[in-house]
Coordinates of C-alpha atoms and ligand atoms in Angstrom, one line a residue:
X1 CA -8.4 -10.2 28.3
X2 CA -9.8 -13.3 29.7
X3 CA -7.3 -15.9 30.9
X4 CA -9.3 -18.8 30.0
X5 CA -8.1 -20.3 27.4
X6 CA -4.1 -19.5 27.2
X7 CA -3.7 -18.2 23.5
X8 CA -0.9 -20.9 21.5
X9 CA -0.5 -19.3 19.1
X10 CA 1.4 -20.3 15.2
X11 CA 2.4 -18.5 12.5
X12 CA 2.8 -20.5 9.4
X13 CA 5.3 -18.7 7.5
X14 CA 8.2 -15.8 8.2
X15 CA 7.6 -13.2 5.4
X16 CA 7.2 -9.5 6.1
X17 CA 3.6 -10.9 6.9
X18 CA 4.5 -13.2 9.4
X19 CA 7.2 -11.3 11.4
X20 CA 5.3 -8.3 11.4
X21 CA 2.4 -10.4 13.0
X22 CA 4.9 -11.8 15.3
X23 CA 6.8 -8.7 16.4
X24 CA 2.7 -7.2 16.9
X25 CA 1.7 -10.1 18.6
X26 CA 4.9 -10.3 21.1
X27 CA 4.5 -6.5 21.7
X28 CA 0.2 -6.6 22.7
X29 CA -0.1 -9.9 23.6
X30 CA 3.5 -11.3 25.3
X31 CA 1.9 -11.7 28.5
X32 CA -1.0 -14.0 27.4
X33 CA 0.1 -15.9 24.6
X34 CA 3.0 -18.1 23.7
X35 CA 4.0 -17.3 19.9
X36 CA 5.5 -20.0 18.0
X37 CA 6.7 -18.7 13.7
X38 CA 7.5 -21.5 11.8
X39 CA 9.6 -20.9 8.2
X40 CA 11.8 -22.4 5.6
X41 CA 14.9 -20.6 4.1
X42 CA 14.7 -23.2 1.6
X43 CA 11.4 -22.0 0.3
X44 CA 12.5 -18.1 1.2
X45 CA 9.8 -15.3 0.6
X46 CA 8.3 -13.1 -2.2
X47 CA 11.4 -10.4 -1.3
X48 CA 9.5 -7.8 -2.7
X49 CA 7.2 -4.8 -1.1
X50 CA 9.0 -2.1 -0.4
X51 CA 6.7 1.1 -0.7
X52 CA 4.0 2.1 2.1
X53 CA 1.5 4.1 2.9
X54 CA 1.3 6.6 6.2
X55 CA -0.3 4.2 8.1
X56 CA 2.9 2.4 8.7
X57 CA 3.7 4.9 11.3
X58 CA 1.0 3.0 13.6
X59 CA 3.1 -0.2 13.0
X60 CA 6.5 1.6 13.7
X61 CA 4.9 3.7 16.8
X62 CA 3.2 1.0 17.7
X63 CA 6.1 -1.3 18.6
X64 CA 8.5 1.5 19.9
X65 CA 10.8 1.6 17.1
X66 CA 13.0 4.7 16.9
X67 CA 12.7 6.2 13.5
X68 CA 16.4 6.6 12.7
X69 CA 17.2 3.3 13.9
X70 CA 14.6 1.8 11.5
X71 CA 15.9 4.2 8.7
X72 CA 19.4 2.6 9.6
X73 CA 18.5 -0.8 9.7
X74 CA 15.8 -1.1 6.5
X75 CA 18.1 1.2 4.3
X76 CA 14.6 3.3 4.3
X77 CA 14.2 6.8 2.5
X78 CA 10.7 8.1 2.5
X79 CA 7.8 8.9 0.8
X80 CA 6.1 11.7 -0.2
X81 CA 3.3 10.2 -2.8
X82 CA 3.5 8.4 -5.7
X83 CA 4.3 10.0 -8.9
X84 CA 1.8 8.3 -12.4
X85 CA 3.4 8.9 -15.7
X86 CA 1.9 8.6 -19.0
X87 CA -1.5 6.9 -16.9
X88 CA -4.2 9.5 -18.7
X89 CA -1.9 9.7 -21.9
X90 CA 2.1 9.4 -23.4
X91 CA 3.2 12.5 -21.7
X92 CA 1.4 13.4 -18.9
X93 CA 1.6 12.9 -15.4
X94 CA 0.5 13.6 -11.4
X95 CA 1.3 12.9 -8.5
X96 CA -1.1 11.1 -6.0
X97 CA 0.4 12.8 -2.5
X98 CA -0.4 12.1 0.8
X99 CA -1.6 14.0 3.1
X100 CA -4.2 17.3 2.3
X101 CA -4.1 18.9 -0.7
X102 CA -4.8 22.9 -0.6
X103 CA -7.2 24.1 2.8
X104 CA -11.3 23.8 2.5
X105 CA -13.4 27.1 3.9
X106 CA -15.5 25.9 7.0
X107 CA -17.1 23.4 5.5
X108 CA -16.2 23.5 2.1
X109 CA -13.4 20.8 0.7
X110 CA -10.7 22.6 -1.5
X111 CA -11.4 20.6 -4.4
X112 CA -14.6 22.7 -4.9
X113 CA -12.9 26.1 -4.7
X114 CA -10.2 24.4 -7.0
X115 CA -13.1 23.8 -9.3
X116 CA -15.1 26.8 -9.2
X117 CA -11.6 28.5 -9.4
X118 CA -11.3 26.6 -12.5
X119 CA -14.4 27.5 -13.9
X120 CA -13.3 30.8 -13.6
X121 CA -9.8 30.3 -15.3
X122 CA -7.8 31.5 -11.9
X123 CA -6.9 27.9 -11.2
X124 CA -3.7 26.0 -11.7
X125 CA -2.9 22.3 -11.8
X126 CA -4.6 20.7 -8.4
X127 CA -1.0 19.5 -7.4
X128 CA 0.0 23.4 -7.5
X129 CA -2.1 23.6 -3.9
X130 CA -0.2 20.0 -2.0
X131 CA 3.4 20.5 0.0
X132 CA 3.5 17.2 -0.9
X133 CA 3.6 17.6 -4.5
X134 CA 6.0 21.0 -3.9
X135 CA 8.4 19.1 -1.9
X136 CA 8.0 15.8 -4.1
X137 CA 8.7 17.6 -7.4
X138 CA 12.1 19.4 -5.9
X139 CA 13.1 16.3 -4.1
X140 CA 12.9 17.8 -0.6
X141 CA 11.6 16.6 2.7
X142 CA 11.9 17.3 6.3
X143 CA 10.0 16.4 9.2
X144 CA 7.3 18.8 11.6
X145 CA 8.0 21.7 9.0
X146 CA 4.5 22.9 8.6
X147 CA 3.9 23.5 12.1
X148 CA 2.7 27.0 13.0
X149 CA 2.3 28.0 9.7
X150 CA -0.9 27.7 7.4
X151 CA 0.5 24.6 5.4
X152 CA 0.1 20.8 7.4
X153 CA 3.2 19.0 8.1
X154 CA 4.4 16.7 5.1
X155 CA 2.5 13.4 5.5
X156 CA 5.0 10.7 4.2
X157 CA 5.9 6.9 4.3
X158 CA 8.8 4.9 3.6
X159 CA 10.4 2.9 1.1
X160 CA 12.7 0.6 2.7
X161 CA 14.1 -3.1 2.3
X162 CA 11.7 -5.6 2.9
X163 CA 14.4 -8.2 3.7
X164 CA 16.5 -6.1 6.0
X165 CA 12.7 -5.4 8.0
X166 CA 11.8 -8.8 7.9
X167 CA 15.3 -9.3 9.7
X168 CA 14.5 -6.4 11.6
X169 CA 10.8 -7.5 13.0
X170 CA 12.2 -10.7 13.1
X171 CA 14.9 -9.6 16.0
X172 CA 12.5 -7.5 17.4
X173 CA 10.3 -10.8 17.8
X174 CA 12.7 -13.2 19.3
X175 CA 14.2 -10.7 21.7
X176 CA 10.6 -10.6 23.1
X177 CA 9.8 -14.2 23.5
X178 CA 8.8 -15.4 20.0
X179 CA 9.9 -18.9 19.1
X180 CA 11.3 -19.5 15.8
X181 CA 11.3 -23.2 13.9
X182 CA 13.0 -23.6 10.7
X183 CA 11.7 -26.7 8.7
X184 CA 9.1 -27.2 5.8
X185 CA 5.5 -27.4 7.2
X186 CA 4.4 -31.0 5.0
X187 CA 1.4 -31.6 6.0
X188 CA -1.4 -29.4 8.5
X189 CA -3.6 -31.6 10.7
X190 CA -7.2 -31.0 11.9
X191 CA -9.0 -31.5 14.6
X192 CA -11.5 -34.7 13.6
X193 CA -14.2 -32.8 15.8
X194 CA -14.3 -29.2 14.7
X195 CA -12.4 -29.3 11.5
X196 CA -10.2 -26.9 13.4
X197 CA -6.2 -26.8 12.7
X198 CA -4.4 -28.6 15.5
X199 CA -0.4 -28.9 14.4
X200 CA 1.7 -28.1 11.8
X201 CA 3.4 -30.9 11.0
X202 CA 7.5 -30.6 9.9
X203 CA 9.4 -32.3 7.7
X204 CA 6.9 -35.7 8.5
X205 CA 8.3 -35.8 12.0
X206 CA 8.0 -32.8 14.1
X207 CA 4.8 -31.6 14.8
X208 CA 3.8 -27.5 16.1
X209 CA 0.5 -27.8 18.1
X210 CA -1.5 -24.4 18.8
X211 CA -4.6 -23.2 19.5
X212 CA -5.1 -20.3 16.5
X213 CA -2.9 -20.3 13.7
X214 CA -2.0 -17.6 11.3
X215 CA -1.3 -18.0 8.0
X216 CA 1.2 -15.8 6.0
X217 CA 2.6 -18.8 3.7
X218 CA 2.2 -16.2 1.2
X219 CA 0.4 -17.2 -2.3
X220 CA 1.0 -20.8 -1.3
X221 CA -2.1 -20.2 1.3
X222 CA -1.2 -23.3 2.7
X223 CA -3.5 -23.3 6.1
X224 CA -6.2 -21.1 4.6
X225 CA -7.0 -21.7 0.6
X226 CA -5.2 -25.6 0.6
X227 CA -6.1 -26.9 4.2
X228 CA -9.5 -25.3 4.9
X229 CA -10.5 -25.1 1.7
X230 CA -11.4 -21.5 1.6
X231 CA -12.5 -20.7 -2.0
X232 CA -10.3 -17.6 -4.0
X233 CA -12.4 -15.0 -5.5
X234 CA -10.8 -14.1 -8.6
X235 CA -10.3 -10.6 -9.1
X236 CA -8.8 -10.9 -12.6
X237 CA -12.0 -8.8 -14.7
X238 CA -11.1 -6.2 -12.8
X239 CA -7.6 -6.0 -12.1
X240 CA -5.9 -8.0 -15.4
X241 CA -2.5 -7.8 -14.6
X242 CA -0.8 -10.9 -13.7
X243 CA 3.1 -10.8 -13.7
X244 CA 5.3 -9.3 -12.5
X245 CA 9.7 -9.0 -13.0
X246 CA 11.8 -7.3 -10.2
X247 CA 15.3 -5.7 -10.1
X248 CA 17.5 -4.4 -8.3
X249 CA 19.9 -1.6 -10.0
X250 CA 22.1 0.8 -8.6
X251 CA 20.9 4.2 -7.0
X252 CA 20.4 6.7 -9.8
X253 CA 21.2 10.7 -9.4
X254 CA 18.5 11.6 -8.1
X255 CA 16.8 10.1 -4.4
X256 CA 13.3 11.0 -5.0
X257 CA 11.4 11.3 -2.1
X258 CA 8.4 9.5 -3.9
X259 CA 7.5 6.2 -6.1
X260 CA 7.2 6.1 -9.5
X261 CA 4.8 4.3 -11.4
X262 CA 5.5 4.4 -15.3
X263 CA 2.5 2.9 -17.7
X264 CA 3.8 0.9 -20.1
X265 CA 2.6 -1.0 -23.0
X266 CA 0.8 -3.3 -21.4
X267 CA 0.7 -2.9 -17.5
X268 CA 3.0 -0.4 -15.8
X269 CA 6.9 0.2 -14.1
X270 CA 7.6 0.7 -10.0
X271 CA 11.1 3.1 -9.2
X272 CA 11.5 2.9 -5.2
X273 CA 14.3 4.7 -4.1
X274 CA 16.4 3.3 -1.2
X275 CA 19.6 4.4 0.3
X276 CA 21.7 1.7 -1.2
X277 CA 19.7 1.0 -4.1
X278 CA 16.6 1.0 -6.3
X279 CA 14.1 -1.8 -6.4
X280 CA 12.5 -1.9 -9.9
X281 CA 9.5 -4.0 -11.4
X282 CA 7.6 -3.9 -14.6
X283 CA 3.7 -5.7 -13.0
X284 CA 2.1 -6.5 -17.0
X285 CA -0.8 -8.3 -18.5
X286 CA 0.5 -11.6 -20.0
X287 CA -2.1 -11.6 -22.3
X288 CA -0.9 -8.5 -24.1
X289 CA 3.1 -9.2 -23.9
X290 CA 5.6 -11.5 -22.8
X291 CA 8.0 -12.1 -20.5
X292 CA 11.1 -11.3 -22.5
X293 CA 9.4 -8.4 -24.0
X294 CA 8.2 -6.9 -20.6
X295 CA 12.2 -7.8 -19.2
X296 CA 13.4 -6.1 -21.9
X297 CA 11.6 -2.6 -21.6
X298 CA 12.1 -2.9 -17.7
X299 CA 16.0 -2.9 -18.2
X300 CA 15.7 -0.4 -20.9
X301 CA 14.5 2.0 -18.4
X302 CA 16.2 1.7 -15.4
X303 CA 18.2 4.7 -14.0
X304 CA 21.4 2.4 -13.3
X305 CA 22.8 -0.5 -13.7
X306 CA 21.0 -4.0 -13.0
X307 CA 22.1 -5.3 -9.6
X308 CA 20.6 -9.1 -11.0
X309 CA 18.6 -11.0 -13.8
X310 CA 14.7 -9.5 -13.3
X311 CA 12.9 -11.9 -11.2
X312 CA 9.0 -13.2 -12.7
X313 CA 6.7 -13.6 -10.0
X314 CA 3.2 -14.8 -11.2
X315 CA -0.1 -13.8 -9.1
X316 CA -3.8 -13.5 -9.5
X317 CA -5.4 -10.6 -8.0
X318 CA -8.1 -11.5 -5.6
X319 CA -8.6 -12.6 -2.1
X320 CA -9.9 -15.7 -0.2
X321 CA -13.7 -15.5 0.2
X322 CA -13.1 -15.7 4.1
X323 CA -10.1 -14.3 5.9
X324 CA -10.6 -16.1 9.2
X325 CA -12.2 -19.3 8.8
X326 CA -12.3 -22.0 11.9
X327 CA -9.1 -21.0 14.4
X328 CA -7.2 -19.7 11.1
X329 CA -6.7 -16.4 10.0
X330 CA -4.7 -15.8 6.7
X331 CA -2.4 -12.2 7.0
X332 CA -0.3 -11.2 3.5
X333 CA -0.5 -12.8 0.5
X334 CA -1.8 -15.8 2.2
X335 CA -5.5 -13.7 2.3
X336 CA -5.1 -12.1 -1.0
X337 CA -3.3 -9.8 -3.3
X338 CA -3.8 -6.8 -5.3
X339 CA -1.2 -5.5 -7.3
X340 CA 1.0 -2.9 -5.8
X341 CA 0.1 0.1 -7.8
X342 CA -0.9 2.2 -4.3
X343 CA 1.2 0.2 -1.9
X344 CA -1.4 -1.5 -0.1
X345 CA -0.5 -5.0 0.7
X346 CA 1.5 -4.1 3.6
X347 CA -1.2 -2.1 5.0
X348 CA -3.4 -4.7 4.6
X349 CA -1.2 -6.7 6.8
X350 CA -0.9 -4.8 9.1
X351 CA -5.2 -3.7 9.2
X352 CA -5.6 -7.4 9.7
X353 CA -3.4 -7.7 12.8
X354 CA -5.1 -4.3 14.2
X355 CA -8.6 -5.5 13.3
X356 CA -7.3 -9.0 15.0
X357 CA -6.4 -7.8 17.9
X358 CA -9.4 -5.9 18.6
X359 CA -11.9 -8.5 18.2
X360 CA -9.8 -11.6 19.5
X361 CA -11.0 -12.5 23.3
X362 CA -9.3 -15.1 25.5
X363 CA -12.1 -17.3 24.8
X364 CA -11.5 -19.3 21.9
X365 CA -14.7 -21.4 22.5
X366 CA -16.5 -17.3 21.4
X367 CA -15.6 -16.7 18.3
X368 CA -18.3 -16.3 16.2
X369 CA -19.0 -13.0 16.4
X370 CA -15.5 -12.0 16.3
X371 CA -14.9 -14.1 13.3
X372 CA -17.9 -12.4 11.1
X373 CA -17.1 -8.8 11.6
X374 CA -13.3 -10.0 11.1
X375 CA -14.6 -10.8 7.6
X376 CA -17.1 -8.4 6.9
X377 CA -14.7 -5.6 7.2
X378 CA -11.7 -6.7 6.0
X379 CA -14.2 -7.4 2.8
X380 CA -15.3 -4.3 2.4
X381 CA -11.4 -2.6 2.8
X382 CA -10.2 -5.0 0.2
X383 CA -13.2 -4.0 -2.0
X384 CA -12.8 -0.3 -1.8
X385 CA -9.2 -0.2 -2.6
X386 CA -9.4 -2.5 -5.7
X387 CA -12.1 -0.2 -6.9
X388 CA -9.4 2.9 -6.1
X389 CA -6.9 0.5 -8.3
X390 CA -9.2 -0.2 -11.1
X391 CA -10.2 4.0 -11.4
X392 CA -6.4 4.0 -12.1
X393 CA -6.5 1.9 -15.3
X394 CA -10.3 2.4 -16.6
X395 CA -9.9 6.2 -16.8
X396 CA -7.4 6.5 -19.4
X397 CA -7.2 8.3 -23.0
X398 CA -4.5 5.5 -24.1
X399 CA -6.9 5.0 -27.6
X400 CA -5.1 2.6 -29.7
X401 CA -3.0 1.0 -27.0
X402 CA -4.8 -3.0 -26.8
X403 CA -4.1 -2.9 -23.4
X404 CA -5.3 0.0 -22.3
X405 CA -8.6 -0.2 -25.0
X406 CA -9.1 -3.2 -22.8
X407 CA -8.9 -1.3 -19.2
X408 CA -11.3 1.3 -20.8
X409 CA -14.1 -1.6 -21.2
X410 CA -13.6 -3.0 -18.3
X411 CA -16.9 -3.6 -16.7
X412 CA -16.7 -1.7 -13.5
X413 CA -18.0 -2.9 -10.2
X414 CA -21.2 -1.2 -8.9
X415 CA -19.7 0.5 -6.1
X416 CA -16.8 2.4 -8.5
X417 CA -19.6 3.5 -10.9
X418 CA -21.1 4.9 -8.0
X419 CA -18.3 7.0 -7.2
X420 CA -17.6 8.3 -10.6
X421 CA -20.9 9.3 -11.2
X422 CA -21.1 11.7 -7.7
X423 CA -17.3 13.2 -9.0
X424 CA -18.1 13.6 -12.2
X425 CA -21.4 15.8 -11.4
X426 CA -20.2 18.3 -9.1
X427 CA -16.8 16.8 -7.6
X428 CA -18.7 15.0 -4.8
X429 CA -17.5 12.4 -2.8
X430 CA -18.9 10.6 0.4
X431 CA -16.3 8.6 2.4
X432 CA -17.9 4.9 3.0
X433 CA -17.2 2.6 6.1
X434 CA -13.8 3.2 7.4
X435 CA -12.4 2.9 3.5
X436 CA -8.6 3.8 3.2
X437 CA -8.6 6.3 0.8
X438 CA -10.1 9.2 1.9
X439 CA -11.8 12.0 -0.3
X440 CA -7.8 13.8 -1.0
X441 CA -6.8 10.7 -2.8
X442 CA -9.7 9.8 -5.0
X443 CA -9.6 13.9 -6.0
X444 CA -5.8 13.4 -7.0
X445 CA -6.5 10.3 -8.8
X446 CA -9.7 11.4 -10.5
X447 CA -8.5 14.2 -12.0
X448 CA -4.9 13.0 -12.6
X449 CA -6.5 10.5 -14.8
X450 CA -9.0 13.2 -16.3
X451 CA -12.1 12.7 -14.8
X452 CA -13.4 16.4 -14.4
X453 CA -16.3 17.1 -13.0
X454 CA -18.7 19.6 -14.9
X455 CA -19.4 21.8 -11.9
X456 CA -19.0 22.3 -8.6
X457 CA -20.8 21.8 -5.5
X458 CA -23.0 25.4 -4.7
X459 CA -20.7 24.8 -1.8
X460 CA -18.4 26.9 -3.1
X461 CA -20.3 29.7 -4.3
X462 CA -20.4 30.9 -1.0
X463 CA -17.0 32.1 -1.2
X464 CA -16.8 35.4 -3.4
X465 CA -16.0 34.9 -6.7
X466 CA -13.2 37.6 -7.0
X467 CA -11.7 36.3 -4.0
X468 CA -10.8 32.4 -5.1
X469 CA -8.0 33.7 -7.6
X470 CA -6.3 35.2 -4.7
X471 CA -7.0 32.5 -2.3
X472 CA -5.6 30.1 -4.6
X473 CA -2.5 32.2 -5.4
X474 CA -2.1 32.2 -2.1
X475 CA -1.6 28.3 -1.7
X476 CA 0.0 27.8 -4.2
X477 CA 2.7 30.4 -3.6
X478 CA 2.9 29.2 0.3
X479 CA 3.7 25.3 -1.3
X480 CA 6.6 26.5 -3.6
X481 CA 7.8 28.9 -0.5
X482 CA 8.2 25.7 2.0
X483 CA 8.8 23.0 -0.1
X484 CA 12.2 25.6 -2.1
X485 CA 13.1 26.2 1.9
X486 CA 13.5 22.6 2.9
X487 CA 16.8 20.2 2.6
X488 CA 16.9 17.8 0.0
X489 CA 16.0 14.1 0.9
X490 CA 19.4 12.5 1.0
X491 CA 20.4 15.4 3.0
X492 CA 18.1 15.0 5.0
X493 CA 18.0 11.0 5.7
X494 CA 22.1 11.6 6.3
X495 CA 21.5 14.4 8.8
X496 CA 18.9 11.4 10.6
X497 CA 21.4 9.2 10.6
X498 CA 23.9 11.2 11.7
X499 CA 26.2 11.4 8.8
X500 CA 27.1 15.1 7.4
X501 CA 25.3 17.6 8.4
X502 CA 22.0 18.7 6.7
X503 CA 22.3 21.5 4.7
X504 CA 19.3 24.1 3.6
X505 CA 19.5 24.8 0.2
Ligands
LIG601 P1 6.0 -14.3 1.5 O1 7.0 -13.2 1.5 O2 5.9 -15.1 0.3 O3 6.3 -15.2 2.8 C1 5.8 -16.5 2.9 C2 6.5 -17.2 4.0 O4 5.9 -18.5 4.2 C3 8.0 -17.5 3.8 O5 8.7 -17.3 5.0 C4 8.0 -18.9 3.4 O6 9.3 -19.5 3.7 C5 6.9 -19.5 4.2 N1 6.4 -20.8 3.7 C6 5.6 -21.0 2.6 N2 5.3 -22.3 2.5 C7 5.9 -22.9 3.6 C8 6.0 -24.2 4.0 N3 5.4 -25.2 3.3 N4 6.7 -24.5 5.1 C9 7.3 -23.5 5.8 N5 7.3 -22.2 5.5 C10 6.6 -21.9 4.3 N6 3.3 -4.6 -0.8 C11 3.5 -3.3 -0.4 O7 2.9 -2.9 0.6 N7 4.2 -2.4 -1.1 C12 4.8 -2.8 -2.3 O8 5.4 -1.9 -2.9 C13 4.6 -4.1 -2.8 N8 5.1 -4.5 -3.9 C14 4.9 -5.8 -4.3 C15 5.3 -6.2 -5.6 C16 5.0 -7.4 -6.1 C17 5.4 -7.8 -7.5 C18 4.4 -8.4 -5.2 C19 4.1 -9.8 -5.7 C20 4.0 -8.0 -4.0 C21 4.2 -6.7 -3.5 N9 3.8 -6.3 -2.3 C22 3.9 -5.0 -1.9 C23 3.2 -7.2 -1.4 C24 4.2 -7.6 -0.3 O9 5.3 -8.1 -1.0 C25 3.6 -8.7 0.5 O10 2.3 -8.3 1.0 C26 4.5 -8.9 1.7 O11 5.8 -9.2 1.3 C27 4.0 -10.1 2.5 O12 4.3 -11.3 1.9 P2 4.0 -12.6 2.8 O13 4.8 -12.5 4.0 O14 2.5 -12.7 2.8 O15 4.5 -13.7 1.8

């Protein structure tokens, strides 16, 4: 990095987006930058986002956080996928797993020997071929247990506290140099020349100069959508739901190593487990129910007792039409927001600080260049998982249900049609620019929500067609095999944490 221009740099904001831009920035940057993260305890955070997505590891590995000391301190247990009830119709349901679901031939994906397989009638459900699924549905995990054998290792993330990490980035932050100011940011100045922020100003006195500021004021988007004026794009005719009610409630029997995501009436339910509790929501279309009536389902179907009154938190799915705009760039729910159904937001965080750091120079007078391709890409990530989202709720057999009559004329966005057009042919799928969800996911989703392709690729005839039966069998059995042979979750997050020892079962 140059040294030309000595980054200052300030963090509007101390949510889960802002410490874990902090605790990055203080890790890959200490040396060059000063970091200053200014919050208010009176205004507090959006204290929910608990469920991730494998990528987290990068964030985890990234800043040299041991793994058991992070279960510890976030109350964390993990997760295997996320398991969709009643999405196609009352009474069915899939699991969406990470990680690689059954093993392609050379260069043939699975999904087209699952669906030549099917054709033939030797084919079971297409979770029957994931460890995932196999560990998921007997509430086992373990860590490294596929190596040497023909299954992959469980791919998994966490669900964890978002408070207690907050607290926990936040610790690692400060230890490392970041400088914390408590005090409500009133008013954000500007450079008269540029148009460039300058300071934060505090409470009409103090003022917090920088050089590039990072917004994580969550949906307040205080530097980026209110100061800079950078227009929302409304994401709402794609992605209706706009509420949301959280609670708490105590653990239930079971510690699933997954998420579950219950359609209801009119939007759908979140169950994350945790060690010391479960965090439940109930994310609804307002124009199809109310409040009271969507609080009142949510507590009718929790698996213990409330922990609190549920919480409404109102959003509107979209993003800002620019993520960086002058010396500003907006992380969290300061850039956008897209309802939680795949666990993305935190990702998205945490793609923005990677894609950040790899384009920011010590030059702050350059940063054109840096500034478009910031945008570009985070644009297109943002597209391609709302499209994922929207597949979720547009591909359902809910006739009947207002709500979900609505999803099913939704008119979809170019790029979604696209995709269901090549699966529903033959299956197909063509991974586009970088886009999170690779070709595993959409397969689990499509069919999950019953979008079945009429053939298969003449990939797959190249495999003999007395031989896919076995093949399959052979999966399948090697899932149940593993997943019966592993310890069960809580056994095995107490065995990590040192607690009684983890017994097989
Ligand atoms: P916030 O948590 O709102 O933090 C904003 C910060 O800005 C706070 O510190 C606040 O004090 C500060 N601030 C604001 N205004 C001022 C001011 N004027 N002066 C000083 N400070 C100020 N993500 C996932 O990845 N997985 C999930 O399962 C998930 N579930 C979600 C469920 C719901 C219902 C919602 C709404 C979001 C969910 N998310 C989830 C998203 C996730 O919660 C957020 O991406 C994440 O918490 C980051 O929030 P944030 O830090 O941007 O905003």
């Amino acid at each position: 990095m140059s040294t030309s221009a000595p980054l200052d740099i300030v963090i509007a904001g101390g949510g889960t987006a802002g410490w874990m831009a902090a605790a990055t920035f203080a890790r890959f940057l200490g040396r060059h930058a000063s970091i200053t993260l200014v919050e208010s305890d009176a205004i507090g955070t959006v204290g929910v986002g608990e469920a991730t997505i494998p990528q987290i590891h990068n964030l985890i590995i990234g800043l040299g956080i041991d793994q058991a000391e992070f279960l510890r301190r976030t109350n964390a247990s993990f997760k295997l996928g996320i398991e969709f009830v009643d999405w196609q119709r009352v009474g069915h349901s899939y699991i969406h797993s990470f990680g690689q679901v059954g093993r392609g031939v050379g260069l043939i994906p699975f999904r087209q020997l699952w669906l030549r397989g099917r054709g033939l009638g030797v084919a079971d459900d297409y979770g029957s071929y994931s460890l995932n699924v196999a560990a998921a549905e007997r509430d086992r995990f373990a860590i490294g247990e596929g190596r040497g054998g023909s299954l992959p290792d469980l791919a998994y993330a966490y669900h964890f506290d978002a408070a207690l990490l907050a607290a926990m980035l936040r610790d690692y932050a400060e230890e490392r140099g970041v400088r914390r100011v408590e005090g409500i940011i009133g008013h954000v100045e500007r450079d008269g020349g540029t148009g460039d922020i300058a300071a934060l100003m505090l409470d009409g006195e103090r003022r917090i100069s920088g050089n590039f500021f990072i917004d994580c004021t969550g949906f307040r988007s205080l530097l980026l959508g209110q100061t800079l004026e950078v227009p929302f794009i409304d994401w709402t005719r794609w992605l209706p739901c706009d509420t949301a009610l959280a609670v708490p409630s105590e653990t239930g029997a079971r510690m699933r190593p997954y998420t579950q995501a219950m359609a209801r009436d009119a939007g759908w339910q979140w169950r994350i487990p945790l060690q010391h509790r479960t965090g439940n929501g109930h994310v609804f279309c307002s124009a199809f129910t109310s409040v009271d009536k969507a609080s009142a389902l949510l507590l009718a179907n929790l698996e213990g007792k409330a922990l609190a009154d549920p919480r409404p938190i109102r959003f509107t799915t979209g993003h800002r039409r620019e993520y960086w705009s002058h010396n500003c760039v907006a992380l969290g729910l300061a850039a956008g927001f897209m309802e939680p159904l795949e666990s993305t937001s935190i990702h998205l965080v945490q793609s923005g600080i990677g894609r950040l750091l790899n384009v920011l120079s010590g030059d702050l007078g350059k940063l054109d260049a840096a500034r478009s391709v910031f945008n570009r890409l985070s644009t297109i990530e943002w597209e391609r998982i709302r499209d994922f989202l929207v597949l979720h709720y547009v591909a359902n057999e809910r006739v009947g249900e207002p709500f979900w009559d609505h999803c099913r004329s939704i008119e979809l966005p170019a790029t979604l049609v696209e995709k269901l057009a090549l699966f529903r042919e033959a299956g197909l799928f063509m991974r586009e620019e970088d886009e999170l969800f690779l070709d595993d996911s959409w397969a689990q989703v499509m069919i999950g929500q019953g979008v079945l392709p009429q053939t298969w690729s003449p990939l797959a005839d190249n495999v003999a067609a007395d031989e896919i039966g076995l093949f399959l069998e052979t999966l399948a059995r090697a899932c149940r095999v593993k997943a019966e042979a592993l310890p069960h979750h809580r056994q095995f997050i107490a065995g990590m944490l040192g607690e009684p020892a983890v017994q097989r079962a």
